[in-house]
XYZ file of C-alpha atoms in Angstrom:
630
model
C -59.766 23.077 -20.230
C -57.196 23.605 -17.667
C -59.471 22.263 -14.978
C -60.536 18.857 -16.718
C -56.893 18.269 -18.174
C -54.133 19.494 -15.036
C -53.256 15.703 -14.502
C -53.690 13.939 -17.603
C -51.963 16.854 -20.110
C -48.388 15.618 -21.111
C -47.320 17.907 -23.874
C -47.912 21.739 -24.831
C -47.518 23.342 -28.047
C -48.279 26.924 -27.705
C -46.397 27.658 -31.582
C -46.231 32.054 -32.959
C -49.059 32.839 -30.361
C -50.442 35.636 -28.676
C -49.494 35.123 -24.874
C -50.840 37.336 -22.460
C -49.170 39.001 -19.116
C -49.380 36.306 -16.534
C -50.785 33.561 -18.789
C -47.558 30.981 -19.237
C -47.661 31.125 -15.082
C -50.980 29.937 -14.832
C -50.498 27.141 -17.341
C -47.455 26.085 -15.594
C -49.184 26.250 -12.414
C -51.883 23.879 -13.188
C -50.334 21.751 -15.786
C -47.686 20.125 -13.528
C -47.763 16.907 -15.523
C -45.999 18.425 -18.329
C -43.619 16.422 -20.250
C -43.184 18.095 -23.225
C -43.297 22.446 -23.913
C -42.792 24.176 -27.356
C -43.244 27.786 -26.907
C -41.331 28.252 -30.763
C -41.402 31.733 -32.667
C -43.117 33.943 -30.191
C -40.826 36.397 -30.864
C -41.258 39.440 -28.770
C -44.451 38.323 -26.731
C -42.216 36.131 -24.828
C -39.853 37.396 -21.923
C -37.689 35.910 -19.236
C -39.574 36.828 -16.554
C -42.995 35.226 -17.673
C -40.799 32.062 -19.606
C -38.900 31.408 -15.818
C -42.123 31.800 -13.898
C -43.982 28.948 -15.862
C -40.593 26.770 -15.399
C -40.389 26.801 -11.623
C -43.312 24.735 -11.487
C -42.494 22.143 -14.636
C -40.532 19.604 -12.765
C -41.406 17.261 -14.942
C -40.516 18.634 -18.588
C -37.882 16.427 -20.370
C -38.833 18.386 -23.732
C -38.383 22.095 -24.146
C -38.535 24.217 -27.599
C -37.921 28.146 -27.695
C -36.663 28.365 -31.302
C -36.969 31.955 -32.391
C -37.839 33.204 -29.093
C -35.457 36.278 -29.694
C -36.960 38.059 -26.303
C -35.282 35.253 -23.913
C -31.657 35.850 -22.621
C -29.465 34.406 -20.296
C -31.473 34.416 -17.275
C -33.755 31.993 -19.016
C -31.268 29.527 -19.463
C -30.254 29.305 -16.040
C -33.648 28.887 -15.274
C -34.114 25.981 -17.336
C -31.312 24.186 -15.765
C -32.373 24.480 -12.242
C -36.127 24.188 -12.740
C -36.277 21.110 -14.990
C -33.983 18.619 -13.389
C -35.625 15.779 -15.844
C -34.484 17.985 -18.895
C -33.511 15.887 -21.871
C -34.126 17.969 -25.385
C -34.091 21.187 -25.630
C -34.110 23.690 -28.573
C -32.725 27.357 -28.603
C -32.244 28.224 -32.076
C -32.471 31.333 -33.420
C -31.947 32.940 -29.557
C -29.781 35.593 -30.470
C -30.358 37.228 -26.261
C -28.656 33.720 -25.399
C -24.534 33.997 -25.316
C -22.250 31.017 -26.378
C -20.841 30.733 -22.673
C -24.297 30.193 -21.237
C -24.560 27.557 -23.834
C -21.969 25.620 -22.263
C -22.656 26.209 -18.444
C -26.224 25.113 -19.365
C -24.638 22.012 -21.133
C -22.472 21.368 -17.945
C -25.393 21.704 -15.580
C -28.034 20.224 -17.077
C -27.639 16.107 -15.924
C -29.955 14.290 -17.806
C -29.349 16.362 -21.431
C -29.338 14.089 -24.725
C -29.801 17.179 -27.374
C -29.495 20.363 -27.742
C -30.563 22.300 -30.669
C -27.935 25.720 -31.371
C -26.013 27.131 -33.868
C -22.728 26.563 -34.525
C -21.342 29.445 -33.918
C -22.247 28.962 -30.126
C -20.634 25.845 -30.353
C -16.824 26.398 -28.230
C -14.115 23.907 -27.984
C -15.277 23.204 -24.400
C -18.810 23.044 -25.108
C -18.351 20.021 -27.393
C -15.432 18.623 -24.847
C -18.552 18.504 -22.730
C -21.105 17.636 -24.972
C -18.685 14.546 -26.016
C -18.490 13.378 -22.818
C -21.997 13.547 -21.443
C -23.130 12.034 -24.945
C -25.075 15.060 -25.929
C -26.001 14.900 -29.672
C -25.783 18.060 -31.534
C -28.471 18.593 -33.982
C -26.116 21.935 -35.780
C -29.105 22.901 -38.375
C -26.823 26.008 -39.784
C -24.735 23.233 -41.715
C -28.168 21.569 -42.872
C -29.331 24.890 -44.100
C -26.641 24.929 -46.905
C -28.557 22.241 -48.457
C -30.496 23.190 -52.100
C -34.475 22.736 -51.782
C -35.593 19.573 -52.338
C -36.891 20.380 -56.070
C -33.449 21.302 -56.846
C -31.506 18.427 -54.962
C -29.539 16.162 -56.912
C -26.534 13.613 -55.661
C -23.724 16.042 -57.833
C -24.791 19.212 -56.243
C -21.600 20.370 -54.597
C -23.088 21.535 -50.990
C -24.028 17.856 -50.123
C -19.966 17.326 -49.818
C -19.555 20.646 -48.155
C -22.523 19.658 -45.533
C -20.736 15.587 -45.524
C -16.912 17.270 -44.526
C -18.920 19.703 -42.018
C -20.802 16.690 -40.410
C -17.856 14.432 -40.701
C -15.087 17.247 -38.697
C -17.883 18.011 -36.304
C -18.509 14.396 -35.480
C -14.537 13.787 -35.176
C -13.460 17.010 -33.266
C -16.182 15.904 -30.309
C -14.945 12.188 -30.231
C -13.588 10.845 -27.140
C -13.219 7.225 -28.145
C -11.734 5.589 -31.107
C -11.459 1.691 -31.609
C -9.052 0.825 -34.542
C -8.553 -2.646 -36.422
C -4.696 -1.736 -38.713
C -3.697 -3.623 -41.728
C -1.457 -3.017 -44.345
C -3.493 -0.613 -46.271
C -4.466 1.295 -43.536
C -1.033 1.657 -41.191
C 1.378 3.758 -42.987
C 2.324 6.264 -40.965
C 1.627 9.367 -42.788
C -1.583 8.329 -43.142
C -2.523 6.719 -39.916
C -1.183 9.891 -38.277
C -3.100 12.379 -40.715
C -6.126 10.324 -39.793
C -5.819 10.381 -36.289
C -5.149 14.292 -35.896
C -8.498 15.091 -36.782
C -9.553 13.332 -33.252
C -8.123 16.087 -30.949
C -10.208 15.359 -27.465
C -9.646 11.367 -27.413
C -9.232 10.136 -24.066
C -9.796 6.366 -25.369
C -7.786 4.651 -27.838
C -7.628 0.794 -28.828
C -5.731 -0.302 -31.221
C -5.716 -4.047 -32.445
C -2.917 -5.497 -34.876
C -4.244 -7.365 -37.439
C -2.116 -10.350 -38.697
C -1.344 -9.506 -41.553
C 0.808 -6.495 -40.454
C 4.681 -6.676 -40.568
C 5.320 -3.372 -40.411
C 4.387 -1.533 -37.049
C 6.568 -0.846 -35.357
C 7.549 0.373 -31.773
C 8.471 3.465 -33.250
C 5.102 4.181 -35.339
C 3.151 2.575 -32.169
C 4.445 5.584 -30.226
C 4.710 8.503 -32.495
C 0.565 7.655 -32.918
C 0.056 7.573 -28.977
C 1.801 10.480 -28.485
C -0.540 12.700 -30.571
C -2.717 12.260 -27.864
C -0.801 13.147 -24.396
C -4.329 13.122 -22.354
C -5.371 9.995 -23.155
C -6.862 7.815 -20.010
C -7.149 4.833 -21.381
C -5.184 2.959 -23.765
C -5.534 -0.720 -25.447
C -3.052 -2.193 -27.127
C -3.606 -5.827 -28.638
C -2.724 -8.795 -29.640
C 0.524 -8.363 -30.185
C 3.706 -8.155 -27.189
C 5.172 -5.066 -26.375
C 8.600 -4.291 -25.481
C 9.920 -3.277 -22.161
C 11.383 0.046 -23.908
C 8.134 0.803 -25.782
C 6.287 0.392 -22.203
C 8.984 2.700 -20.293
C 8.391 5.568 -23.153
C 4.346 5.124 -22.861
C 5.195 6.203 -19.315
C 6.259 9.540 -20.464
C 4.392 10.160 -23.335
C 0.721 9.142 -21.742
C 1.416 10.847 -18.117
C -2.519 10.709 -17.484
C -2.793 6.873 -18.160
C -5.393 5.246 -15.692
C -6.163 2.353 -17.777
C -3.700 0.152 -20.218
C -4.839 -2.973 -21.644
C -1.407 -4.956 -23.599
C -0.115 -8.219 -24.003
C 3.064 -8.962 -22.688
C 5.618 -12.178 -24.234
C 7.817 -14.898 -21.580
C 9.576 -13.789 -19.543
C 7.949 -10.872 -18.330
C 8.608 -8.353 -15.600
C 6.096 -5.553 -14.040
C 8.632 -3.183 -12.290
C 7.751 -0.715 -15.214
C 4.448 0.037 -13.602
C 6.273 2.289 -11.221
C 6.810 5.110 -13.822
C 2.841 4.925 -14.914
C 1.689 7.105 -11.415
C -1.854 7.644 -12.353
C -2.392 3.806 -13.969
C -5.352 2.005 -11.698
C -6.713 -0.515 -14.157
C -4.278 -2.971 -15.686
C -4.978 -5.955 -18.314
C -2.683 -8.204 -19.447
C -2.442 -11.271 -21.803
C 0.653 -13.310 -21.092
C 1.504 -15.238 -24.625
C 5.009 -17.538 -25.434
C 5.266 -15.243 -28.426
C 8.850 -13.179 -28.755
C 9.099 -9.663 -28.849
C 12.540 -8.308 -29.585
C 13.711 -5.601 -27.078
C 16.560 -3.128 -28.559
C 19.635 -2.522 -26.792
C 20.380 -4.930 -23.445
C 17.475 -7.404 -23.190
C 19.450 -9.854 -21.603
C 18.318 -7.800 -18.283
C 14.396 -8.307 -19.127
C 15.297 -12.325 -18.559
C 17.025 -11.398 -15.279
C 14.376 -9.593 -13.697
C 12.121 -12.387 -15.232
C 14.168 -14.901 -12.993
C 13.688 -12.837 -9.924
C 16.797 -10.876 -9.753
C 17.269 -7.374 -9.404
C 16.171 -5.344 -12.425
C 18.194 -1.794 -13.609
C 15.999 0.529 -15.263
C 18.917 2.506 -16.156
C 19.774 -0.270 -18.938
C 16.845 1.340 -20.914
C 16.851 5.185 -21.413
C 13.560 7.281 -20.853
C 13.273 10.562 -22.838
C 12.702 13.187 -20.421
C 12.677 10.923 -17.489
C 15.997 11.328 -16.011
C 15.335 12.059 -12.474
C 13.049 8.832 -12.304
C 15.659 6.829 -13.306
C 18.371 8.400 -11.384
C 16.528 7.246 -8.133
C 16.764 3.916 -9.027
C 20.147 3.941 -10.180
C 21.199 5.107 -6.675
C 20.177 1.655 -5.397
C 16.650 2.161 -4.250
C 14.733 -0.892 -3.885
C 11.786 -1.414 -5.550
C 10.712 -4.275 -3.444
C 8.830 -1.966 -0.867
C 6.851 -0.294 -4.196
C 3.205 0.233 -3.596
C 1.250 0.618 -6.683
C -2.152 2.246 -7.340
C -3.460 -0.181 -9.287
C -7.217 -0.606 -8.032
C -8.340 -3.339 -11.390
C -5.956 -6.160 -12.305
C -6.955 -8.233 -15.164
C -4.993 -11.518 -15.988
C -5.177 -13.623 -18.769
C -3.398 -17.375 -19.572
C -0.962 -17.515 -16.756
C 0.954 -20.983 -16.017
C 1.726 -22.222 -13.383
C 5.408 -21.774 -11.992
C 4.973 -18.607 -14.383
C 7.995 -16.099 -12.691
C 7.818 -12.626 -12.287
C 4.712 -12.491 -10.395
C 5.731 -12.344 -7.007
C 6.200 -8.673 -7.176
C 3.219 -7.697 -8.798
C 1.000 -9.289 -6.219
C 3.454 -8.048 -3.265
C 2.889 -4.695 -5.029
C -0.641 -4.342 -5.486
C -2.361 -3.311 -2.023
C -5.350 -1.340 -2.921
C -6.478 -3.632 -5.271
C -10.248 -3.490 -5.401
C -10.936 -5.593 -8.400
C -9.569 -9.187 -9.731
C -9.945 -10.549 -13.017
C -8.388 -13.913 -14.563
C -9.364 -15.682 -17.057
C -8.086 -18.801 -18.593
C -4.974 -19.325 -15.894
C -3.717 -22.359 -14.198
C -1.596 -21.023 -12.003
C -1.140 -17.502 -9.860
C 2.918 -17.696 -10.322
C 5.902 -19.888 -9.423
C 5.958 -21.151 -5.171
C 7.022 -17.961 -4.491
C 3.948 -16.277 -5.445
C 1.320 -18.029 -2.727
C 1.894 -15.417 0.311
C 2.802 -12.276 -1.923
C -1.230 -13.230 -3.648
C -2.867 -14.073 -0.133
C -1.474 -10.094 0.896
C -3.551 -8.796 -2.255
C -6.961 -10.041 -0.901
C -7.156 -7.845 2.097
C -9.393 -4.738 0.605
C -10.205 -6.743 -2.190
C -13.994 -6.016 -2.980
C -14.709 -8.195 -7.043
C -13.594 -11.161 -7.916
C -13.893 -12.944 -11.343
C -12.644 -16.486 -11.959
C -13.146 -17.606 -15.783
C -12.161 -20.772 -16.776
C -9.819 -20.921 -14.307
C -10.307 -24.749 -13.375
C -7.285 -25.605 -11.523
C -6.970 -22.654 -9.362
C -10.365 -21.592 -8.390
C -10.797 -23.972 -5.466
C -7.147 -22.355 -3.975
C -8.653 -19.093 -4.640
C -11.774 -19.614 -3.117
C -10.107 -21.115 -0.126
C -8.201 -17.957 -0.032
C -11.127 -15.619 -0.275
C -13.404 -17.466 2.592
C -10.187 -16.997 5.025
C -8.856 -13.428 3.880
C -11.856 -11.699 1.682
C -13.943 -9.894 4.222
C -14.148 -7.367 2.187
C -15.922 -9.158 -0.903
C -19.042 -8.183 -2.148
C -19.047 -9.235 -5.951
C -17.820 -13.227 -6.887
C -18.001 -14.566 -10.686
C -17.226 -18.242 -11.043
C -17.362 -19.586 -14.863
C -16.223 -22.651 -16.022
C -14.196 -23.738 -13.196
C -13.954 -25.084 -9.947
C -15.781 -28.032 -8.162
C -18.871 -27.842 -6.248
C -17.160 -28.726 -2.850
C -14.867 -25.767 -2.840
C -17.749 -23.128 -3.648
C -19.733 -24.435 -1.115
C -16.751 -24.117 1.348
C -16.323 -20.607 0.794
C -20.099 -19.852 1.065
C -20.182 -21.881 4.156
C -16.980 -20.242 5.880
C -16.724 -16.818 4.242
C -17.298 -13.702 6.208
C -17.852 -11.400 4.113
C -21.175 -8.998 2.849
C -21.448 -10.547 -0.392
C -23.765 -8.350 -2.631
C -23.424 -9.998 -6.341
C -22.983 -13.297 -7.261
C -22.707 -14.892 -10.838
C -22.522 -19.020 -11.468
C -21.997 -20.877 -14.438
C -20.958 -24.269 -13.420
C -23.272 -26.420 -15.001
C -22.766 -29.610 -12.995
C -21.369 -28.233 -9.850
C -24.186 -26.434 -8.305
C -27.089 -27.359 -6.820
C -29.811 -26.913 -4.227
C -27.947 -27.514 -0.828
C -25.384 -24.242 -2.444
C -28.371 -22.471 -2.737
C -29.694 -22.707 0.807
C -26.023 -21.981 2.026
C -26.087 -18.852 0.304
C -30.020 -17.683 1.420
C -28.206 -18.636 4.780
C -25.203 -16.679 4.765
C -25.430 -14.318 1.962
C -28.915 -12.557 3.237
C -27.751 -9.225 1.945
C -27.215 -10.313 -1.593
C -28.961 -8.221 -4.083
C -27.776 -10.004 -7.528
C -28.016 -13.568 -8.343
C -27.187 -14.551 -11.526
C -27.350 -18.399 -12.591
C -26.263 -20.283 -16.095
C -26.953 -23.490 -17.250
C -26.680 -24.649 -13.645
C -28.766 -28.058 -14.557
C -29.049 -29.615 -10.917
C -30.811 -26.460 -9.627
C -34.166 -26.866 -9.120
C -37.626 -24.676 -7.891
C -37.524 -25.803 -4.274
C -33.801 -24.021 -4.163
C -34.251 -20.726 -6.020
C -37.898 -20.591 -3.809
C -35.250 -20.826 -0.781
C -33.443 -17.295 -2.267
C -36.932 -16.096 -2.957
C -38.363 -16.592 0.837
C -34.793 -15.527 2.092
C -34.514 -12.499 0.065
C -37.177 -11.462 -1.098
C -36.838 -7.269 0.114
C -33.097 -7.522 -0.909
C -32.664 -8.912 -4.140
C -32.513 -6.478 -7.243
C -31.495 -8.766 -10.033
C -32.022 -12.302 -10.553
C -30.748 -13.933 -13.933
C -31.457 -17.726 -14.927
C -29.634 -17.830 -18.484
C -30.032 -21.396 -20.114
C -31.750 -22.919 -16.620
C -33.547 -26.030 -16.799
C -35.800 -25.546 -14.301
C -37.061 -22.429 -15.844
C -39.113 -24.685 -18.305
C -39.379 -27.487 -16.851
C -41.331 -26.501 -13.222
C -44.551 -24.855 -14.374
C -45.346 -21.976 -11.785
C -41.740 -21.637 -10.731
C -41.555 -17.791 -12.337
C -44.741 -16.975 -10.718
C -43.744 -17.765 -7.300
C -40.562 -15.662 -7.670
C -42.208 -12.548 -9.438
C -45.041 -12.749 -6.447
C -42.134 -13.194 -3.570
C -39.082 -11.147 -5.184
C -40.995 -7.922 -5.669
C -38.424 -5.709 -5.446
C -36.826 -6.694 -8.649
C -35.494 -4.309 -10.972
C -33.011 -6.226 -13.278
C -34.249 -10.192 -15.153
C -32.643 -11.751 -17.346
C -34.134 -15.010 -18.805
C -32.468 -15.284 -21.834
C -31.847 -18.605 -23.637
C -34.979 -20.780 -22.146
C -35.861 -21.486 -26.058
C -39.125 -23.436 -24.516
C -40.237 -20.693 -21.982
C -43.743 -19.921 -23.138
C -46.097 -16.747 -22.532
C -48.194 -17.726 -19.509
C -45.555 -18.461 -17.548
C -43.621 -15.170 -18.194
C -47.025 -12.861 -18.157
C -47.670 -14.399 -14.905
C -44.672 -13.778 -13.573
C -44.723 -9.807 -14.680
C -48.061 -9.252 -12.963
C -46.119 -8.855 -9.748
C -42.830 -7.002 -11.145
C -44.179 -3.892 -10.657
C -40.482 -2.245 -10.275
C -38.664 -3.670 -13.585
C -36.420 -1.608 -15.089
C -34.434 -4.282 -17.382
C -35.550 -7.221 -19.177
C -33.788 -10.071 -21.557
C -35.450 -12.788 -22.877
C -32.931 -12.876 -25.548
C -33.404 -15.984 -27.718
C -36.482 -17.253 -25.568
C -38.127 -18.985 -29.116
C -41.724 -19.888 -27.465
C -42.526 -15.949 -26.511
C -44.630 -14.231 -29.200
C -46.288 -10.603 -29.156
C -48.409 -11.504 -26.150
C -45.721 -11.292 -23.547
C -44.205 -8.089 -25.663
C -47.890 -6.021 -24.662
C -48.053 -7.926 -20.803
C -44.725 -6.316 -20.553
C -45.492 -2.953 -21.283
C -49.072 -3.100 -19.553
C -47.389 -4.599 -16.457
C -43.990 -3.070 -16.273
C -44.382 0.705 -15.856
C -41.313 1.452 -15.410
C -39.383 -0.601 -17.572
C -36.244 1.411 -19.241
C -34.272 -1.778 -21.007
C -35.568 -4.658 -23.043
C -34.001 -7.672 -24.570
C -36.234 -9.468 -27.418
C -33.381 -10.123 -29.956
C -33.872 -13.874 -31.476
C -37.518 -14.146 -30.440
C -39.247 -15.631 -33.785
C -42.196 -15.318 -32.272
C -42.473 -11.807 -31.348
C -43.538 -9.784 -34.959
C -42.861 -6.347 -36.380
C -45.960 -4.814 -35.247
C -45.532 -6.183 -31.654
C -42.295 -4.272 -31.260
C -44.141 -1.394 -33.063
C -46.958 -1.216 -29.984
C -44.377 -1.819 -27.585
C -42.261 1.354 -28.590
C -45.293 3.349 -28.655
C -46.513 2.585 -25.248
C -43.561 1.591 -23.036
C -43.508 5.250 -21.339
C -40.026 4.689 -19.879
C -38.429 3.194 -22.572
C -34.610 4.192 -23.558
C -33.158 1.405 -25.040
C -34.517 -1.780 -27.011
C -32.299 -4.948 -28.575
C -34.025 -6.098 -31.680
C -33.690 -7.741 -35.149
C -33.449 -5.177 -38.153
C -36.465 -6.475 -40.089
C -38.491 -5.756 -36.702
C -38.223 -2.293 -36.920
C -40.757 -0.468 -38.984
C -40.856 3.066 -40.357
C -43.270 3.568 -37.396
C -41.424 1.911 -34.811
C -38.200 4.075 -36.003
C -40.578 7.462 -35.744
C -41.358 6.872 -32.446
C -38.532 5.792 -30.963
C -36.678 8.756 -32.543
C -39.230 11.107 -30.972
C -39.053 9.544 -27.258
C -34.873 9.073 -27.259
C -34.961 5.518 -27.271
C -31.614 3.924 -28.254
C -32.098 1.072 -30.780
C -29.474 -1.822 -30.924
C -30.391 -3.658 -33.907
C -28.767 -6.280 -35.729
C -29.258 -7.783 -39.481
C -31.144 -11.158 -38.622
C-alpha cells in the first residue's frame, strides 16, 4: 500500500493502534504528501523518539492529532514546530509529558497555527496574549466536559451558564480589539468601566458617540482609556475633543502609535509633540464647538498662527515636558514621527496647518478625503517639504486640489510607489503627472469615470513599466485596445488588475481572454459589479490564470454555477473568493466549490448559500466564511 499510495495519500489516521519499533519512520518516509496525521490514544506504544523521526520528513502536515498520547513530552513539541513549518491544527490533549511553558513556546513558534487543542490549565496569561494576537482559536474541551449527557440536557440545567461565563471570560481575557457604539443605556460609568475591565490585553479600542449621548464626558472619556495604559491604537469618533483631554491622552496612553479623533475650528497640532510613539494620525476637521476648561482663549491663538503655551493647560505627571517649553523652546524646528496622516474635510484658507506639514518629515503615507484646500497661503511650501520620502498617496473626493497635488507629486514624489485618485481631479492633470513623474510607481487605483481614457493608459504602460497593481472603476472611456496596451507592456509585472463597474468588460467580447492569456502572472482580480459579464467570457479568461490567489466577482448577476466549478478546476491555487450578490450561482454550487477548492481560506457569500454541508467542510479545512443575510 505504501508503494501504490506515497504521492497521492493526503491524510493518516493511525487511531489506539499497535505501532511497531521503526514503523511511524517508514510511513513518514514514504508518505511525504501528508496533509493530515492523527496518531490519537496510543498511549504508551508511542514515544518521542519514533513520533520526531516520522515528523522530520512531513513537511507538508497542516493537521496533527496526539490526544492521549501520554508517552510524548517536550521534545516532541519542539519537534513539531520545526519539522512542520505548514502546521495549522494541532491537538495535544490529554499529554500530561507536555508542560504548560512548552505550550506557549510552541504557540510562539509555530507561524502558520489557527488551533490548538489543550487544557486549560496549560493555558498562561502569555500563552493567550499570544494566542490573541496570532488569532489562534482555542478549542478548551475541559470547560465543554462540564456539560450533562445529552439524554439528560435540558436549557435550565445550571452547568450550561457555568460553561456560557467560562466561554464568555475566556473569549474576553484573550481580546485585543474592542469596537464600541455608547448610548445612554450603555455609558454610565460604573458600568461602562465594569464592562471594560474584563478586557485586560486590549491594544485596540474605538469608541463611537452615538447622538443621542449628552453625558460623556472628558472626564469619563479618560478614566475608560486609562484602564488600558498599553493600548496602540485608539479611535475616538464623531465627536471633537478638547485640547486638555488630548494633552492627558498623552500621559495616560504612553504607547499610542495610532489615534483616530475629530478635532472642532480652530484647531492646533502642537499637542502631537507629547504623543512620542504616535505614527499614524486621522483626523476629521468639523465647525462643531467643543468647550475647553480653563484658558481656551490660547487654543484660538495658536489657531491664528501665534505662539502657543502649553503651560496654560496642566499635564498630570508631565511636568518636565512642559517645563521645556515654558523655558521658551521653540517648537517650530519639531520633527514628528508621524509615518500615516489621514485628513478629512479641510477648507481652504483652513489655519493651523502650516506646522503640521512643516512638522511631518518621515511621512510615508497621505490620506485626504473630502478637502478643498491643504491650509491657508501659508501652507503651500511647508506641504511641498512633506512629499520628499513620501511613498502612498490617496486623494478622495478631493476635486479642487488634486490637480495641485498631482502637480506637486510629478515634481517632488520620487519616492511614490502607491497613487489613489477617486472622485476628483481632471484628466489633464493625471496625465501630467504620469507623463512627468519620476518615480517607481508600483500601485495605482482610478475612479474617475469621465476623465480617463486610452491615451492615460498608454502613458502609464510607458512610464509606469514596473507597476504591479492596476485597479480601474467605472472609468467609461476606457476601452480593450488600452488595457491590451498594459497587458503587452506588463504582462511579467502585473499582480493585480481590478475593472470594478468597467464598460468595456461587457461590452468587447474576448477582451478578458486576451488579458488572462497575456497577464499570466496574476494573482489578485477583481471584476466585481459587471452585472452583464457572462460565463464564457470569465471561464475563458481563467484557463490561463494559473497563479490566482483572489477573486471578486461580487454582484456580477449573469455568472451562474458554471464559472463557480471553472474556477476551482482552473485556479489551483486560489485562497480568496468573492461571489456575494451572484443570483445565479446556487447553494449546491458553493457546496462543490468548498469541497474541492484545495487552497481555500476564505469565501464571501449569501447566508441562504451555505448548506449544512458546505458549513461541514469548510469547518474541517479552516476556511473563514463571511456571510451576510441576503
Amino acid at each position: 500500500m505504501m508503494l501504490a499510495m506515497s504521492n497521492e495519500l493526503e491524510e493518516l489516521a493511525l487511531v489506539n493502534c499497535n505501532l511497531g519499533p521503526g514503523l511511524l519512520t517508514t510511513l513518514g518516509q514514504k508518505f511525504r504528501n501528508l496533509r493530515k496525521l492523527d496518531l490519537s490514544s496510543n498511549r504508551r506504544m508511542l514515544v518521542d523518539k519514533e513520533f520526531i523521526s516520522m515528523l522530520a520528513s512531513c513537511n507538508f502536515l497542516t493537521e496533527l492529532k496526539v490526544r492521549s498520547c501520554r508517552g510524548l513530552a517536550n521534545a516532541s513539541l519542539a519537534s513539531m514546530f520545526k519539522s512542520c513549518k505548514q502546521l495549522e491544527s494541532v491537538d495535544i490533549m490529554n499529554c500530561p509529558g507536555i508542560g504548560a511553558e512548552y505550550v506557549v513556546f510552541f504557540v510562539f513558534n509555530c507561524p502558520r497555527l489557527r488551533q490548538i487543542c489543550v487544557e486549560e490549565s496549560k493555558l498562561s496569561d502569555v500563552f493567550k496574549s499570544w494566542a490573541s494576537k496570532k488569532l489562534v482559536k482555542l478549542l478548551l474541551e475541559e470547560v465543554l466536559l462540564r456539560l450533562p449527557p445529552r439524554s439528560t440536557f435540558s436549557p435550565s440545567t445550571s452547568d450550561v451558564s457555568l460553561v456560557s461565563k467560562r466561554w464568555l471570560r475566556l473569549y474576553r481575557s484573550t481580546r485585543s480589539t474592542l469596537s464600541l457604539l455608547l448610548s445612554p443605556e450603555n455609558c454610565a460609568p460604573h458600568s461602562l468601566s465594569s464592562f471594560l475591565s474584563h478586557f485586560p490585553h486590549l491594544s485596540f479600542l474605538s469608541l463611537t458617540i452615538g447622538d443621542d449621548v449628552s453625558n460623556f464626558s472628558d472626564h469619563l472619556l479618560l478614566s475608560v482609556v486609562s484602564s488600558f495604559p498599553k493600548l496602540r491604537l485608539l479611535c475616538l469618533q464623531p465627536n471633537p475633543l478638547s485640547l486638555s483631554l488630548l494633552l492627558s491622552l498623552s500621559t495616560s496612553c504612553p504607547h499610542l502609535t495610532s489615534l483616530y479623533i475629530a478635532l472642532s475650528r480652530p484647531f492646533s497640532f502642537h499637542w502631537l509633540l507629547f504623543f512620542h510613539s504616535l505614527k499614524n494620525l486621522g483626523v476629521h476637521f468639523t465647525s462643531v464647538p467643543v468647550p475647553v476648561p480653563g484658558k481656551s482663549t490660547r487654543v484660538d491663538a495658536a489657531s491664528k498662527g501665534k505662539s502657543f503655551d502649553f503651560t496654560s493647560v496642566p499635564v498630570p505627571g508631565e511636568s518636565k515636558r512642559v517645563g521645556v517649553a515654558s523655558k521658551g523652546q521653540s517648537f517650530d524646528d519639531a520633527e514628528l514621527k508621524l509615518e500615516t496622516l489621514v485628513l478629512s474635510g479641510i477648507r481652504r484658507g483652513d489655519l493651523g496647518l502650516d506646522w503640521l506639514w512643516r512638522s511631518c518629515k518621515k511621512l510615508k503615507k497621505l490620506q485626504l478625503r473630502r478637502c478643498e484646500g491643504i491650509g491657508d497661503d501659508t501652507s503651500v511650501s511647508s506641504f511641498v517639504n512633506c512629499f520628499k520620502g513620501l511613498q502612498e498617496v490617496e486623494l478622495r473626493i478631493c476635486g479642487s486640489i488634486s490637480n495641485e497635488i498631482l502637480s506637486i507629486l510629478s515634481e517632488n514624489g520620487t519616492s511614490l510607489s502607491s497613487l489613489l485618485v477617486h472622485d476628483g481631479g481632471s484628466g489633464q492633470g493625471l496625465f501630467q503627472f504620469i507623463t512627468h513623474s519620476c518615480c517607481n510607481l508600483r500601485k495605482l487605483d482610478l475612479r474617475l469615470p469621465l476623465d480617463v481614457n486610452n491615451n492615460h493608459l498608454s502613458a502609464v504602460a510607458q512610464n509606469f513599466r514596473g507597476l504591479s497593481s492596476l485597479r480601474l472603476q467605472s472609468c467609461c472611456l476606457v476601452t480593450g485596445k488600452g488595457l491590451k496596451t498594459i497587458g503587452l507592456a506588463m504582462s511579467n509585472e502585473l499582480e493585480e488588475l481590478a475593472l470594478i463597474n468597467c464598460d468595456m468588460v461587457e461590452r468587447e467580447p474576448g477582451l478578458l481572454t486576451a488579458l488572462g492569456q497575456t497577464l499570466r502572472n496574476l494573482r489578485r482580480l477583481d471584476l466585481s459589479y459587471n452585472e452583464k459579464l457572462m460565463d464564457k467570457e470569465l471561464i475563458s479568461m481563467l484557463e490561463s490564470c494559473n497563479c490566482l490567489r483572489e477573486l471578486k466577482v461580487r454582484g456580477c448577476r449573469g455568472l451562474t454555477n458554471a464559472s463557480v466549478v471553472s474556477t476551482y478546476k482552473s485556479c489551483k491555487q486560489l485562497e480568496i473568493v468573492d461571489i456575494m450578490n451572484c443570483p445565479g450561482i446556487e447553494a449546491k454550487a458553493v457546496e462543490l466549490f468548498v469541497l474541492n477548492c484545495l487552497r481555500l481560506k476564505q469565501i464571501h457569500v449569501e447566508e441562504s448559500k451555505l448548506s449544512d454541508v458546505s458549513r461541514l467542510w469548510a469547518s474541517k479545512k479552516f476556511v473563514e466564511l463571511i456571510a451576510r443575510y441576503s
